Coordinates of C-alpha atoms and ligand atoms in Angstrom, one line a residue:
X165 CA 3.7 25.8 6.8
X166 CA 1.4 22.9 6.1
X167 CA -1.4 23.8 8.3
X168 CA -1.5 27.4 7.0
X169 CA -1.4 26.4 3.3
X170 CA -4.4 28.0 1.6
X171 CA -5.3 25.2 -0.7
X172 CA -7.9 27.2 -2.5
X173 CA -5.5 29.9 -3.3
X174 CA -2.8 27.6 -4.7
X175 CA -5.5 25.8 -6.7
X176 CA -5.0 22.3 -5.4
X177 CA -6.7 19.6 -7.6
X178 CA -6.5 16.0 -6.7
X179 CA -7.9 13.0 -8.5
X180 CA -8.0 9.6 -7.0
X181 CA -7.7 6.1 -8.5
X182 CA -8.5 3.3 -6.1
X183 CA -7.4 -0.3 -7.0
X184 CA -8.8 -3.1 -5.0
X185 CA -8.3 -6.8 -5.4
X186 CA -11.5 -8.8 -5.7
X187 CA -12.1 -11.9 -3.7
X188 CA -13.1 -14.2 -6.6
X189 CA -12.6 -17.9 -6.8
X190 CA -10.4 -17.6 -9.9
X191 CA -8.2 -15.1 -11.6
X192 CA -9.5 -12.7 -14.3
X193 CA -8.4 -14.6 -17.4
X194 CA -7.7 -18.1 -16.2
X195 CA -8.7 -20.6 -13.5
X196 CA -5.7 -20.2 -11.2
X197 CA -6.2 -19.4 -7.5
X198 CA -6.0 -15.7 -6.9
X199 CA -3.5 -16.1 -4.0
X200 CA 0.1 -15.5 -3.2
X201 CA 2.6 -18.3 -2.6
X202 CA 5.3 -17.9 0.0
X203 CA 7.5 -21.0 -0.6
X204 CA 10.3 -21.4 -3.1
X205 CA 9.1 -21.2 -6.7
X206 CA 8.5 -24.5 -8.5
X207 CA 9.2 -22.9 -11.9
X208 CA 11.4 -20.1 -13.0
X209 CA 11.9 -18.6 -16.5
X210 CA 14.0 -15.8 -17.9
X211 CA 12.8 -13.2 -20.3
X212 CA 14.5 -10.2 -21.9
X213 CA 12.6 -7.0 -21.6
X214 CA 11.4 -6.0 -25.0
X215 CA 9.9 -2.7 -25.9
X216 CA 6.3 -3.3 -27.0
X217 CA 5.1 -1.4 -30.0
X218 CA 1.8 0.4 -29.7
X219 CA -0.6 0.5 -32.6
X220 CA 0.9 3.7 -33.8
X221 CA 4.4 2.2 -33.9
X222 CA 5.7 4.4 -31.1
X223 CA 8.2 2.8 -28.8
X224 CA 8.0 3.8 -25.2
X225 CA 11.4 5.6 -24.5
X226 CA 11.7 4.1 -21.0
X227 CA 11.1 0.6 -22.3
X228 CA 13.5 1.1 -25.1
X229 CA 16.1 2.4 -22.7
X230 CA 15.8 -0.7 -20.4
X231 CA 15.9 -2.9 -23.5
X232 CA 19.2 -1.3 -24.5
X233 CA 20.6 -1.8 -21.1
X234 CA 20.0 -5.5 -21.5
X235 CA 17.6 -5.8 -18.5
X236 CA 16.4 -9.4 -18.0
X237 CA 13.5 -10.6 -15.9
X238 CA 13.5 -13.8 -13.9
X239 CA 9.9 -14.9 -13.3
X240 CA 9.0 -17.2 -10.4
X241 CA 5.9 -19.3 -10.3
X242 CA 4.2 -22.2 -8.7
X243 CA 1.5 -24.5 -10.2
X244 CA -1.3 -23.4 -7.8
X245 CA -1.2 -19.8 -8.6
X246 CA 0.0 -19.7 -12.2
X247 CA -0.5 -21.5 -15.5
X248 CA 0.4 -21.0 -19.2
X249 CA -1.7 -17.8 -19.3
X250 CA 0.4 -16.0 -16.8
X251 CA 3.5 -17.2 -18.5
X252 CA 2.2 -15.8 -21.8
X253 CA 2.4 -19.2 -23.5
X254 CA -1.4 -19.5 -23.9
X255 CA -4.0 -17.0 -24.9
X256 CA -6.2 -15.6 -22.0
X257 CA -9.4 -17.4 -21.2
X258 CA -12.8 -15.6 -21.3
X259 CA -13.3 -12.8 -18.8
X260 CA -14.2 -13.9 -15.3
X261 CA -17.9 -13.1 -15.0
X262 CA -17.9 -13.2 -11.2
X263 CA -15.5 -10.3 -11.3
X264 CA -17.6 -8.5 -13.9
X265 CA -20.7 -8.8 -11.7
X266 CA -18.9 -7.4 -8.6
X267 CA -17.6 -4.5 -10.7
X268 CA -21.1 -3.9 -12.0
X269 CA -22.5 -3.9 -8.4
X270 CA -19.9 -1.3 -7.4
X271 CA -20.7 0.8 -10.6
X272 CA -24.4 0.8 -9.8
X273 CA -23.8 1.7 -6.2
X274 CA -21.9 4.6 -7.5
X275 CA -24.7 5.6 -9.9
X276 CA -22.5 4.9 -12.9
X277 CA -23.8 3.8 -16.3
X278 CA -22.7 0.4 -17.4
X279 CA -21.2 0.1 -20.9
X280 CA -23.2 -1.8 -23.6
X281 CA -20.2 -3.9 -24.5
X282 CA -17.1 -4.7 -22.5
X283 CA -14.0 -4.4 -24.6
X284 CA -10.7 -5.7 -23.1
X285 CA -7.8 -3.4 -23.9
X286 CA -4.0 -3.8 -23.6
X287 CA -2.2 -1.1 -21.7
X288 CA 1.6 -1.0 -22.3
X289 CA 3.6 -1.8 -19.2
X290 CA 7.3 -1.1 -19.4
X291 CA 8.8 -2.6 -16.3
X292 CA 8.4 -6.4 -16.8
X293 CA 5.7 -6.7 -14.2
X294 CA 3.5 -8.3 -16.9
X295 CA 4.9 -11.2 -18.9
X296 CA 3.1 -9.9 -22.0
X297 CA 4.5 -6.4 -21.9
X298 CA 1.0 -5.1 -21.3
X299 CA -1.8 -5.1 -18.8
X300 CA -5.3 -6.1 -19.7
X301 CA -8.0 -3.6 -18.6
X302 CA -11.7 -3.0 -19.5
X303 CA -14.1 -0.2 -18.7
X304 CA -17.3 -1.6 -17.0
X305 CA -19.2 1.7 -16.4
X306 CA -18.9 5.5 -16.8
X307 CA -20.0 8.7 -15.2
X308 CA -21.0 7.9 -11.7
X309 CA -21.2 10.0 -8.5
X310 CA -20.7 9.4 -4.8
X311 CA -21.7 11.6 -1.9
X312 CA -18.9 12.5 0.5
X313 CA -20.2 14.8 3.2
X314 CA -22.0 17.6 1.4
X315 CA -20.0 17.2 -1.8
X316 CA -20.9 15.1 -4.9
X317 CA -17.8 13.6 -6.3
X318 CA -17.9 12.5 -10.0
X319 CA -16.7 9.0 -10.7
X320 CA -15.1 9.0 -14.2
X321 CA -15.1 5.2 -14.6
X322 CA -15.2 1.9 -12.9
X323 CA -12.9 -0.6 -14.6
X324 CA -11.6 -4.2 -14.2
X325 CA -8.0 -5.0 -14.7
X326 CA -5.5 -7.7 -14.0
X327 CA -3.1 -7.2 -11.2
X328 CA 0.6 -7.2 -12.1
X329 CA 3.4 -9.6 -11.0
X330 CA 5.1 -8.5 -7.8
X331 CA 8.8 -7.6 -7.7
X332 CA 10.8 -9.8 -5.3
X333 CA 14.3 -8.7 -6.0
X334 CA 16.9 -7.1 -8.3
X335 CA 20.5 -8.2 -8.9
X336 CA 22.5 -6.3 -11.4
X337 CA 20.5 -6.2 -14.6
X338 CA 18.2 -9.0 -13.6
X339 CA 14.9 -8.2 -11.9
X340 CA 12.9 -10.9 -10.2
X341 CA 9.1 -11.0 -10.3
X342 CA 6.6 -13.5 -8.8
X343 CA 3.7 -14.1 -11.2
X344 CA 1.3 -15.3 -8.4
X345 CA -0.3 -11.9 -8.2
X346 CA -0.4 -11.5 -12.0
X347 CA -4.0 -11.8 -13.1
X348 CA -5.8 -11.3 -9.8
X349 CA -8.9 -9.2 -10.6
X350 CA -8.6 -5.6 -9.6
X351 CA -11.4 -3.1 -9.6
X352 CA -10.4 0.4 -10.5
X353 CA -12.5 3.4 -9.4
X354 CA -11.3 6.8 -10.7
X355 CA -12.7 10.1 -9.5
X356 CA -12.6 13.4 -11.4
X357 CA -9.8 15.8 -10.1
X358 CA -12.3 17.7 -7.9
X359 CA -10.7 17.1 -4.5
X360 CA -9.3 20.4 -3.1
X361 CA -7.7 19.6 0.3
X362 CA -5.5 16.8 1.6
X363 CA -8.2 15.9 4.2
X364 CA -10.8 15.6 1.6
X365 CA -8.6 13.2 -0.4
X366 CA -8.6 10.9 2.6
X367 CA -12.4 11.2 3.0
X368 CA -13.1 10.4 -0.6
X369 CA -10.8 7.4 -0.5
X370 CA -12.5 6.2 2.7
X371 CA -16.0 6.6 1.1
X372 CA -14.9 4.6 -2.0
X373 CA -13.3 1.9 0.1
X374 CA -16.5 1.5 2.1
X375 CA -18.6 1.0 -1.0
X376 CA -16.1 -1.6 -2.3
X377 CA -16.2 -3.4 1.0
X378 CA -20.0 -3.3 1.1
X379 CA -20.0 -5.8 -1.8
X380 CA -18.4 -8.3 0.5
X381 CA -16.4 -9.5 -2.5
X382 CA -13.1 -7.7 -1.9
X383 CA -9.8 -9.0 -0.4
X384 CA -8.6 -7.4 2.8
X385 CA -5.1 -6.8 4.3
X386 CA -2.1 -4.8 3.4
X387 CA -1.4 -4.8 -0.4
X388 CA -4.9 -5.7 -1.4
X389 CA -5.8 -2.0 -1.9
X390 CA -3.6 0.6 -3.6
X391 CA -4.5 4.1 -4.3
X392 CA -2.9 6.3 -7.0
X393 CA -3.2 10.1 -6.7
X394 CA -3.0 12.8 -9.5
X395 CA -2.0 16.0 -7.9
X396 CA -1.5 19.5 -9.4
X397 CA -1.4 23.1 -8.2
X398 CA -1.6 26.4 -10.1
X399 CA 1.7 27.0 -11.8
X400 CA 2.9 23.5 -11.0
X401 CA 2.3 20.3 -13.0
X402 CA 0.4 17.1 -12.8
X403 CA 2.2 14.5 -10.7
X404 CA 1.0 11.0 -10.6
X405 CA 1.7 9.2 -7.3
X406 CA 1.5 5.4 -7.4
X407 CA 0.8 2.8 -4.8
X408 CA -0.3 4.4 -1.5
X409 CA -1.2 1.3 0.5
X410 CA -2.5 2.9 3.7
X411 CA -5.6 5.0 3.7
X412 CA -4.3 7.1 6.6
X413 CA -1.3 8.2 4.5
X414 CA -3.3 9.8 1.8
X415 CA -3.7 13.3 3.3
X416 CA 0.0 13.3 4.1
X417 CA 1.1 12.3 0.6
X418 CA -1.0 15.2 -0.8
X419 CA 0.4 17.6 1.7
X420 CA 4.0 16.7 0.9
X421 CA 3.4 16.9 -2.8
X422 CA 2.0 20.4 -2.4
X423 CA 5.1 21.4 -0.4
X424 CA 7.3 19.8 -3.1
X425 CA 5.6 21.7 -6.0
X426 CA 5.6 25.0 -4.1
X427 CA 9.3 24.6 -3.3
X428 CA 10.1 23.7 -6.9
X429 CA 8.2 26.8 -8.2
X430 CA 10.2 28.9 -5.7
X431 CA 13.4 27.4 -7.0
X432 CA 12.5 28.2 -10.6
X433 CA 11.8 31.8 -9.6
X434 CA 15.1 32.1 -7.8
X435 CA 16.9 30.6 -10.8
X436 CA 15.2 33.2 -13.1
X437 CA 16.1 36.0 -10.8
X438 CA 19.7 34.8 -10.7
X439 CA 19.8 34.9 -14.5
X440 CA 19.9 31.2 -15.1
X441 CA 19.2 30.3 -18.8
X442 CA 18.4 27.0 -20.5
X443 CA 21.2 27.4 -23.0
X444 CA 23.7 27.7 -20.2
X445 CA 23.0 24.1 -19.1
X446 CA 25.2 22.3 -21.6
X447 CA 25.7 18.6 -22.2
X448 CA 29.4 19.0 -21.5
X449 CA 30.9 16.3 -19.3
X450 CA 34.4 16.6 -17.8
X451 CA 36.5 13.7 -16.9
X452 CA 37.7 14.7 -13.5
X453 CA 39.2 11.3 -12.4
X454 CA 42.6 13.0 -12.1
X455 CA 41.3 15.4 -9.4
X456 CA 40.5 12.5 -7.1
X457 CA 43.7 10.4 -7.8
X458 CA 44.8 10.8 -4.1
X459 CA 41.3 11.0 -2.5
X460 CA 40.5 9.4 0.8
X461 CA 36.8 9.0 -0.2
X462 CA 36.2 5.3 -0.2
X463 CA 33.5 5.2 -2.8
X464 CA 35.6 7.2 -5.3
X465 CA 38.8 5.3 -4.5
X466 CA 37.1 1.9 -5.1
X467 CA 35.7 3.1 -8.4
X468 CA 39.1 4.3 -9.6
X469 CA 40.6 1.0 -8.6
X470 CA 38.0 -0.8 -10.7
X471 CA 39.0 1.3 -13.7
X472 CA 35.8 3.4 -13.6
X473 CA 35.9 7.1 -14.5
X474 CA 34.7 10.1 -12.6
X475 CA 32.6 12.4 -14.9
X476 CA 31.3 15.9 -13.9
X477 CA 28.8 18.4 -15.2
X478 CA 28.5 22.1 -14.3
X479 CA 25.0 23.4 -13.3
X480 CA 25.3 27.3 -13.6
X481 CA 23.5 29.2 -10.9
X482 CA 22.5 26.1 -9.0
X483 CA 24.8 26.5 -6.0
X484 CA 22.8 26.1 -2.8
X485 CA 19.7 24.8 -4.5
X486 CA 20.6 21.1 -4.6
X487 CA 20.5 21.0 -0.8
X488 CA 17.1 22.7 -0.7
X489 CA 14.5 20.5 0.9
X490 CA 11.4 19.9 -1.1
X491 CA 9.7 17.7 1.4
X492 CA 11.0 15.9 4.5
X493 CA 14.4 14.4 3.7
X494 CA 13.9 14.8 -0.1
X495 CA 16.1 17.6 -1.7
X496 CA 16.5 18.7 -5.2
X497 CA 19.8 16.8 -5.1
X498 CA 17.8 13.7 -4.1
X499 CA 15.6 14.0 -7.2
X500 CA 18.7 14.3 -9.4
X501 CA 20.2 11.2 -7.8
X502 CA 16.9 9.3 -8.4
X503 CA 17.1 10.2 -12.1
X504 CA 20.7 9.3 -12.3
X505 CA 20.1 5.9 -10.7
X506 CA 17.1 5.2 -13.0
X507 CA 18.7 6.3 -16.4
X508 CA 22.3 5.6 -15.6
X509 CA 22.0 2.6 -13.3
X510 CA 24.6 4.2 -11.1
X511 CA 24.8 3.9 -7.3
X512 CA 24.3 7.6 -6.7
X513 CA 25.8 11.1 -7.4
X514 CA 28.0 13.6 -5.6
X515 CA 27.3 17.3 -5.7
X516 CA 29.1 20.4 -4.4
X517 CA 26.2 21.4 -2.1
X518 CA 27.0 18.5 0.2
X519 CA 30.8 18.9 0.1
X520 CA 33.4 18.7 1.6
X521 CA 32.2 15.4 3.1
X522 CA 32.5 11.6 2.7
X523 CA 36.4 12.0 2.8
X524 CA 36.4 14.6 0.0
X525 CA 38.4 17.6 1.0
X526 CA 37.9 21.3 0.4
X527 CA 41.0 21.3 -1.8
X528 CA 39.5 18.6 -4.0
X529 CA 36.3 20.5 -4.3
X530 CA 38.3 23.6 -5.3
X531 CA 40.2 21.6 -7.9
X532 CA 37.0 20.0 -9.2
X533 CA 35.4 23.5 -9.7
X534 CA 38.5 24.6 -11.6
X535 CA 38.5 21.6 -13.8
X536 CA 35.0 22.4 -15.0
X537 CA 35.4 26.2 -14.9
X538 CA 32.7 26.6 -12.3
X539 CA 31.8 30.1 -10.9
X540 CA 31.1 30.5 -7.2
X541 CA 27.3 30.3 -7.7
X542 CA 27.5 27.2 -9.9
X543 CA 26.9 23.6 -8.6
X544 CA 28.9 20.7 -9.8
X545 CA 27.5 17.1 -10.0
X546 CA 29.8 14.1 -10.5
X547 CA 29.4 10.4 -10.9
X548 CA 31.9 7.5 -10.7
X549 CA 31.0 4.6 -13.0
X550 CA 31.8 3.2 -16.4
X551 CA 32.0 6.1 -18.9
X552 CA 28.7 5.0 -20.5
X553 CA 26.7 4.8 -17.3
X554 CA 28.2 8.0 -15.9
X555 CA 27.3 9.8 -19.1
X556 CA 23.7 8.5 -19.0
X557 CA 23.5 9.5 -15.4
X558 CA 24.7 13.0 -15.9
X559 CA 22.4 13.4 -18.9
X560 CA 19.5 12.6 -16.6
X561 CA 20.8 15.1 -14.0
X562 CA 21.1 17.8 -16.6
X563 CA 17.6 17.0 -17.8
X564 CA 16.3 17.4 -14.2
X565 CA 18.2 20.7 -13.9
X566 CA 16.5 22.0 -17.1
X567 CA 13.1 21.0 -15.7
X568 CA 14.0 22.9 -12.5
X569 CA 14.3 26.1 -14.5
X570 CA 10.8 25.6 -15.7
X571 CA 9.3 24.6 -12.4
X572 CA 7.6 21.2 -11.7
X573 CA 8.2 18.3 -14.1
X574 CA 5.4 16.0 -15.1
X575 CA 6.3 12.6 -13.7
X576 CA 5.2 9.4 -12.2
X577 CA 6.3 9.0 -8.6
X578 CA 6.0 6.1 -6.1
X579 CA 4.8 6.5 -2.6
X580 CA 7.2 5.7 0.3
X581 CA 5.8 4.3 3.6
X582 CA 6.4 7.6 5.3
X583 CA 4.3 9.6 2.9
X584 CA 7.1 11.1 0.9
X585 CA 7.6 10.0 -2.8
X586 CA 10.4 9.0 -5.1
X587 CA 10.9 9.2 -8.9
X588 CA 9.5 6.2 -10.8
X589 CA 9.4 7.2 -14.4
X590 CA 8.4 9.9 -16.8
X591 CA 4.7 10.3 -17.3
X592 CA 3.6 8.0 -20.1
X593 CA 2.3 9.7 -23.2
X594 CA -1.0 9.0 -24.9
X595 CA -1.8 6.1 -27.2
X596 CA -0.8 3.4 -24.8
X597 CA -4.0 1.4 -25.2
X598 CA -4.9 -0.9 -27.9
X599 CA -7.5 -3.7 -28.2
X600 CA -6.9 -7.2 -26.8
X601 CA -7.8 -9.3 -29.9
X602 CA -7.7 -12.6 -28.0
X603 CA -10.9 -11.8 -26.1
X604 CA -14.2 -11.1 -27.8
X605 CA -16.3 -8.2 -26.5
X606 CA -19.0 -9.1 -23.9
X607 CA -22.5 -7.6 -24.3
X608 CA -24.2 -6.5 -21.2
X609 CA -27.9 -6.9 -21.6
X610 CA -30.5 -4.7 -19.8
X611 CA -31.9 -7.8 -18.2
X612 CA -28.5 -8.7 -16.7
X613 CA -28.0 -5.2 -15.3
X614 CA -31.5 -5.3 -13.9
X615 CA -30.8 -8.5 -12.1
X616 CA -27.7 -7.1 -10.5
X617 CA -29.5 -3.8 -9.6
X618 CA -32.1 -5.9 -7.9
X619 CA -29.8 -7.5 -5.4
X620 CA -27.3 -4.7 -4.7
X621 CA -25.8 -4.8 -1.3
X622 CA -26.8 -2.2 1.3
X623 CA -25.1 1.2 1.1
X624 CA -22.7 1.9 4.0
X625 CA -25.1 4.3 5.7
X626 CA -28.0 1.7 5.7
X627 CA -25.6 -1.0 7.0
X628 CA -24.5 1.2 9.9
X629 CA -28.1 1.6 11.0
X630 CA -28.7 -2.1 10.7
X631 CA -25.6 -3.0 12.7
X632 CA -26.7 -0.8 15.6
X633 CA -30.2 -2.2 15.5
X634 CA -29.5 -5.9 14.9
X635 CA -26.5 -6.4 17.2
X636 CA -27.2 -3.6 19.7
X637 CA -23.9 -1.9 19.0
X638 CA -23.5 1.7 20.0
X639 CA -22.9 4.2 17.2
X640 CA -19.2 4.6 17.8
X641 CA -18.5 0.9 17.7
X642 CA -20.7 0.4 14.6
X643 CA -19.0 3.3 12.9
X644 CA -15.5 2.0 13.7
X645 CA -16.6 -1.4 12.3
X646 CA -17.8 0.2 9.1
X647 CA -14.5 2.1 8.7
X648 CA -12.5 -1.0 9.3
X649 CA -12.1 -3.8 6.8
X650 CA -13.7 -6.3 9.1
X651 CA -17.4 -5.6 8.9
X652 CA -18.0 -8.6 6.7
X653 CA -16.0 -10.8 9.0
X654 CA -17.9 -9.4 12.0
X655 CA -21.2 -10.6 10.7
X656 CA -19.8 -14.0 9.8
X657 CA -18.4 -14.4 13.3
X658 CA -21.6 -13.3 15.0
X659 CA -23.7 -15.7 12.9
X660 CA -21.5 -18.7 13.3
X661 CA -20.4 -18.4 16.9
X662 CA -22.0 -17.7 20.3
X663 CA -19.6 -14.9 20.9
X664 CA -21.3 -11.6 22.1
X665 CA -21.4 -9.1 19.2
X666 CA -20.0 -6.2 21.2
X667 CA -17.0 -8.3 22.1
X668 CA -16.4 -9.3 18.5
X669 CA -16.8 -5.7 17.3
X670 CA -14.5 -4.3 20.0
X671 CA -11.9 -6.9 19.2
X672 CA -12.0 -6.3 15.4
X673 CA -11.6 -2.5 15.8
X674 CA -10.0 -1.4 19.1
X675 CA -8.0 -4.5 20.1
X676 CA -6.5 -5.1 16.6
X677 CA -5.7 -1.4 16.2
X678 CA -4.0 -1.3 19.7
X679 CA -2.0 -4.4 18.9
X680 CA -0.9 -2.9 15.5
X681 CA 0.1 0.3 17.3
X682 CA 2.4 -1.8 19.5
X683 CA 4.0 -3.3 16.5
X684 CA 2.2 -6.6 16.4
X685 CA 1.9 -7.8 12.8
X686 CA -1.9 -8.3 13.0
X687 CA -2.1 -8.5 9.2
X688 CA -0.7 -12.0 9.5
X689 CA -3.8 -13.1 11.4
X690 CA -6.0 -14.9 8.9
X691 CA -9.7 -14.6 8.6
X692 CA -10.0 -18.3 9.5
X693 CA -7.9 -17.8 12.6
X694 CA -10.0 -15.0 13.8
X695 CA -13.2 -17.0 13.2
X696 CA -11.6 -19.9 15.1
X697 CA -10.8 -17.6 18.1
X698 CA -14.4 -16.6 18.3
X699 CA -15.8 -20.1 18.0
X700 CA -13.6 -21.0 20.9
X701 CA -14.7 -18.0 22.9
X702 CA -18.4 -18.8 22.2
X703 CA -17.8 -22.4 23.4
X704 CA -16.1 -21.1 26.6
X705 CA -12.8 -22.6 25.6
X706 CA -11.0 -19.3 26.0
X707 CA -12.0 -16.2 27.8
X708 CA -12.6 -12.7 26.6
X709 CA -9.6 -11.5 28.6
X710 CA -7.3 -13.9 26.7
X711 CA -8.2 -12.5 23.2
X712 CA -5.5 -9.8 22.8
X713 CA -2.7 -12.2 24.0
X714 CA -3.9 -15.1 21.8
X715 CA -4.3 -12.8 18.7
X716 CA -0.8 -11.3 19.3
X717 CA 0.8 -14.8 19.7
X718 CA -0.9 -16.1 16.5
X719 CA 0.3 -12.9 14.6
X720 CA 3.8 -13.5 15.6
X721 CA 3.8 -17.3 15.1
X722 CA 2.6 -17.8 11.5
X723 CA 1.2 -21.2 10.7
X724 CA 0.5 -22.2 14.3
X725 CA -3.0 -23.1 15.5
X726 CA -5.2 -21.7 18.2
X727 CA -4.7 -24.8 20.3
X728 CA -0.9 -24.2 20.2
X729 CA -1.4 -20.6 21.2
X730 CA -3.6 -21.4 24.1
X731 CA -1.2 -24.1 25.4
X732 CA 1.9 -22.0 24.9
X733 CA 0.4 -19.0 26.7
X734 CA -1.1 -21.2 29.5
X735 CA -4.5 -19.7 28.8
X736 CA -6.5 -22.9 28.8
X737 CA -9.8 -22.3 30.5
X738 CA -9.8 -23.9 34.0
X739 CA -12.3 -26.7 34.6
X740 CA -15.2 -25.8 36.8
X741 CA -13.9 -28.1 39.5
X742 CA -10.5 -26.5 39.5
X743 CA -12.1 -23.1 39.6
X744 CA -14.3 -24.0 42.5
X745 CA -11.4 -25.5 44.4
X746 CA -9.4 -22.3 44.0
X747 CA -12.4 -20.2 45.1
X748 CA -12.9 -22.4 48.2
X749 CA -9.3 -22.0 49.0
X750 CA -9.4 -18.2 48.7
X751 CA -12.6 -18.1 50.8
X752 CA -11.0 -20.4 53.4
X753 CA -8.1 -18.1 53.8
X754 CA -10.3 -15.0 54.2
X755 CA -12.8 -16.2 56.8
X756 CA -12.1 -13.1 59.0
X757 CA -12.8 -10.7 56.2
X758 CA -16.0 -12.5 55.3
X759 CA -17.1 -12.5 59.0
X760 CA -16.5 -8.7 59.2
X761 CA -17.8 -7.5 55.9
X762 CA -20.4 -10.1 54.9
X763 CA -21.6 -9.6 51.3
X764 CA -19.3 -6.6 50.9
X765 CA -16.4 -9.1 50.9
X766 CA -17.4 -9.9 47.3
X767 CA -15.3 -7.1 45.7
X768 CA -12.0 -8.0 47.4
X769 CA -12.5 -11.7 46.9
X770 CA -13.3 -11.2 43.2
X771 CA -10.1 -9.2 42.8
X772 CA -8.0 -12.0 44.5
X773 CA -9.5 -14.8 42.4
X774 CA -9.3 -12.9 39.1
X775 CA -5.6 -12.1 39.8
X776 CA -5.0 -15.8 39.9
X777 CA -7.1 -16.8 36.9
X778 CA -6.9 -13.9 34.5
X779 CA -7.3 -15.1 31.0
X780 CA -8.1 -18.6 32.2
X781 CA -11.6 -18.1 33.5
X782 CA -14.6 -16.1 32.5
X783 CA -15.1 -13.1 34.9
X784 CA -18.9 -13.6 35.0
X785 CA -18.5 -17.3 35.9
X786 CA -16.0 -16.4 38.7
X787 CA -18.4 -13.7 40.0
X788 CA -21.3 -16.1 40.0
X789 CA -19.4 -18.8 41.8
X790 CA -18.1 -16.4 44.5
X791 CA -21.6 -15.1 45.1
X792 CA -23.0 -18.5 45.5
X793 CA -20.2 -19.7 47.9
X794 CA -20.5 -16.5 49.9
X795 CA -24.2 -17.2 50.3
X796 CA -23.4 -20.8 51.4
X797 CA -21.0 -19.4 54.1
X798 CA -23.8 -17.0 55.2
X799 CA -26.3 -19.9 55.6
X800 CA -23.8 -22.0 57.5
X801 CA -23.4 -19.2 60.0
X802 CA -27.1 -18.6 60.6
Ligands
ZN191 ZN1 -3.4 -19.1 -14.6

């Protein structure tokens, strides 16, 4: 179905928000290092989640709900990457001007108009990922455009914001977050919803990514760029999808969301045809614990032993629809289960579309249906937990069922690594922003803007041409380099080492990609390690042939040095003496061949020697030595 979908006919509209970490020397509102720490935390502190009130006095329902549930947050920190600002014990310091200037460069490269005054705002955040209960954000420029192929894509705004803390675990009602990431400067670029196909969404994201990288001031690697998508189709609804980390995944995420919305629209039509009515979906929960008194279903038996209750709700006309697939491996029943887990904090739900199964018998299903007065075309959903949690869970299921009658619900979803998505929270309402009173506005003078405009980095197209010219790269290699996140690193390497540019370019694109495809965690390879590898190559300490092996070893052995890699792999370059001795030996053993073939013996000899020294000697040096020795043998004979 996907390839035949007529995106114009279904009215697909996609807007893109790209969030990219900047590579500044300090965080956005303090002097801490904008880095992650991997060791045990030096400091931990516990906070209760509290609903923050917006200026209008509205309390976010999701935040209030979590507050009621007694959710606590355990924050982890270390002194290098966090201070009193991240802990919300001290007001924020002035805005980091290095980050502002990078954002201005990006804005100008996208033809956007800088604001006269930067106002830092607070955006309510409900999940504990910010110690303050809000995220600080500020608009830097408005109304830009970028060219993507033939199309001009409007850029609504370029903003700067602080990255959030990262979740590291969840135990019961306690959620753990590390605040190392909190406060790392993020640039946000938002397009208008003018993207009309999944493929185009990928192209626009790539074009934005290239401009961001052109500044040379952005972090690279997994997790440093995150893209959010706003997707809608005619007759559907706006779905916000958060946190797509891989560029290649974007077209797939859009495609799946289109499928999901089309399937949900179809379900609502079928429900209408079957005569389903909103008023028939009643908040009427049946205690059906008795039905499962003798059950051999382990989950239910354990729950009953714990004193939990089993509560059920009837969904009239829903039989068969809960098992309907919306996108790969995600069914309507999955969406109900997601809601139940979020609002009821239950482990999951059972529903009649998937039964009998899990040790639940056909007789039990029959008894269950009777207990709730279900008709043959009704579905029944049930949950085993405390009465309170089970009720909350079923309320959420019922709400999702009501939405299914209408079609597609407006919601915020999170991207899964396979391109599918899962429920995250309801779409936040308006009035979530209010001014950050701790930071005075910053005026942007025309002079300041002029200065930045004067030293804007090259645009990606100009750079492509220069790479080809300056380093004699062919177009394909130069283009691959531009599309990768390594173009900056490439130029650094070529400037500081004697490594051949083509070798460096091929390594940073093709070799790393191939290694990644084979499952090597190349993202663990640091920029410094890659530079070290090429310095060694340029100095003749390792060979070109050894590069993939060395890179793979270092990726898999975090924290080790190049020297250790070379030793462990036995790839230390042979001394010239050793190499000459080996070649003499091979020549000595092949006297007959040389006598017969003369200079033509070069090929076979080269093959024999290279087989012995692969990765430990440079092929050019080997060739040169063999040629010289062959010539010597020739002169001896004449
Ligand atoms: Zn700090």
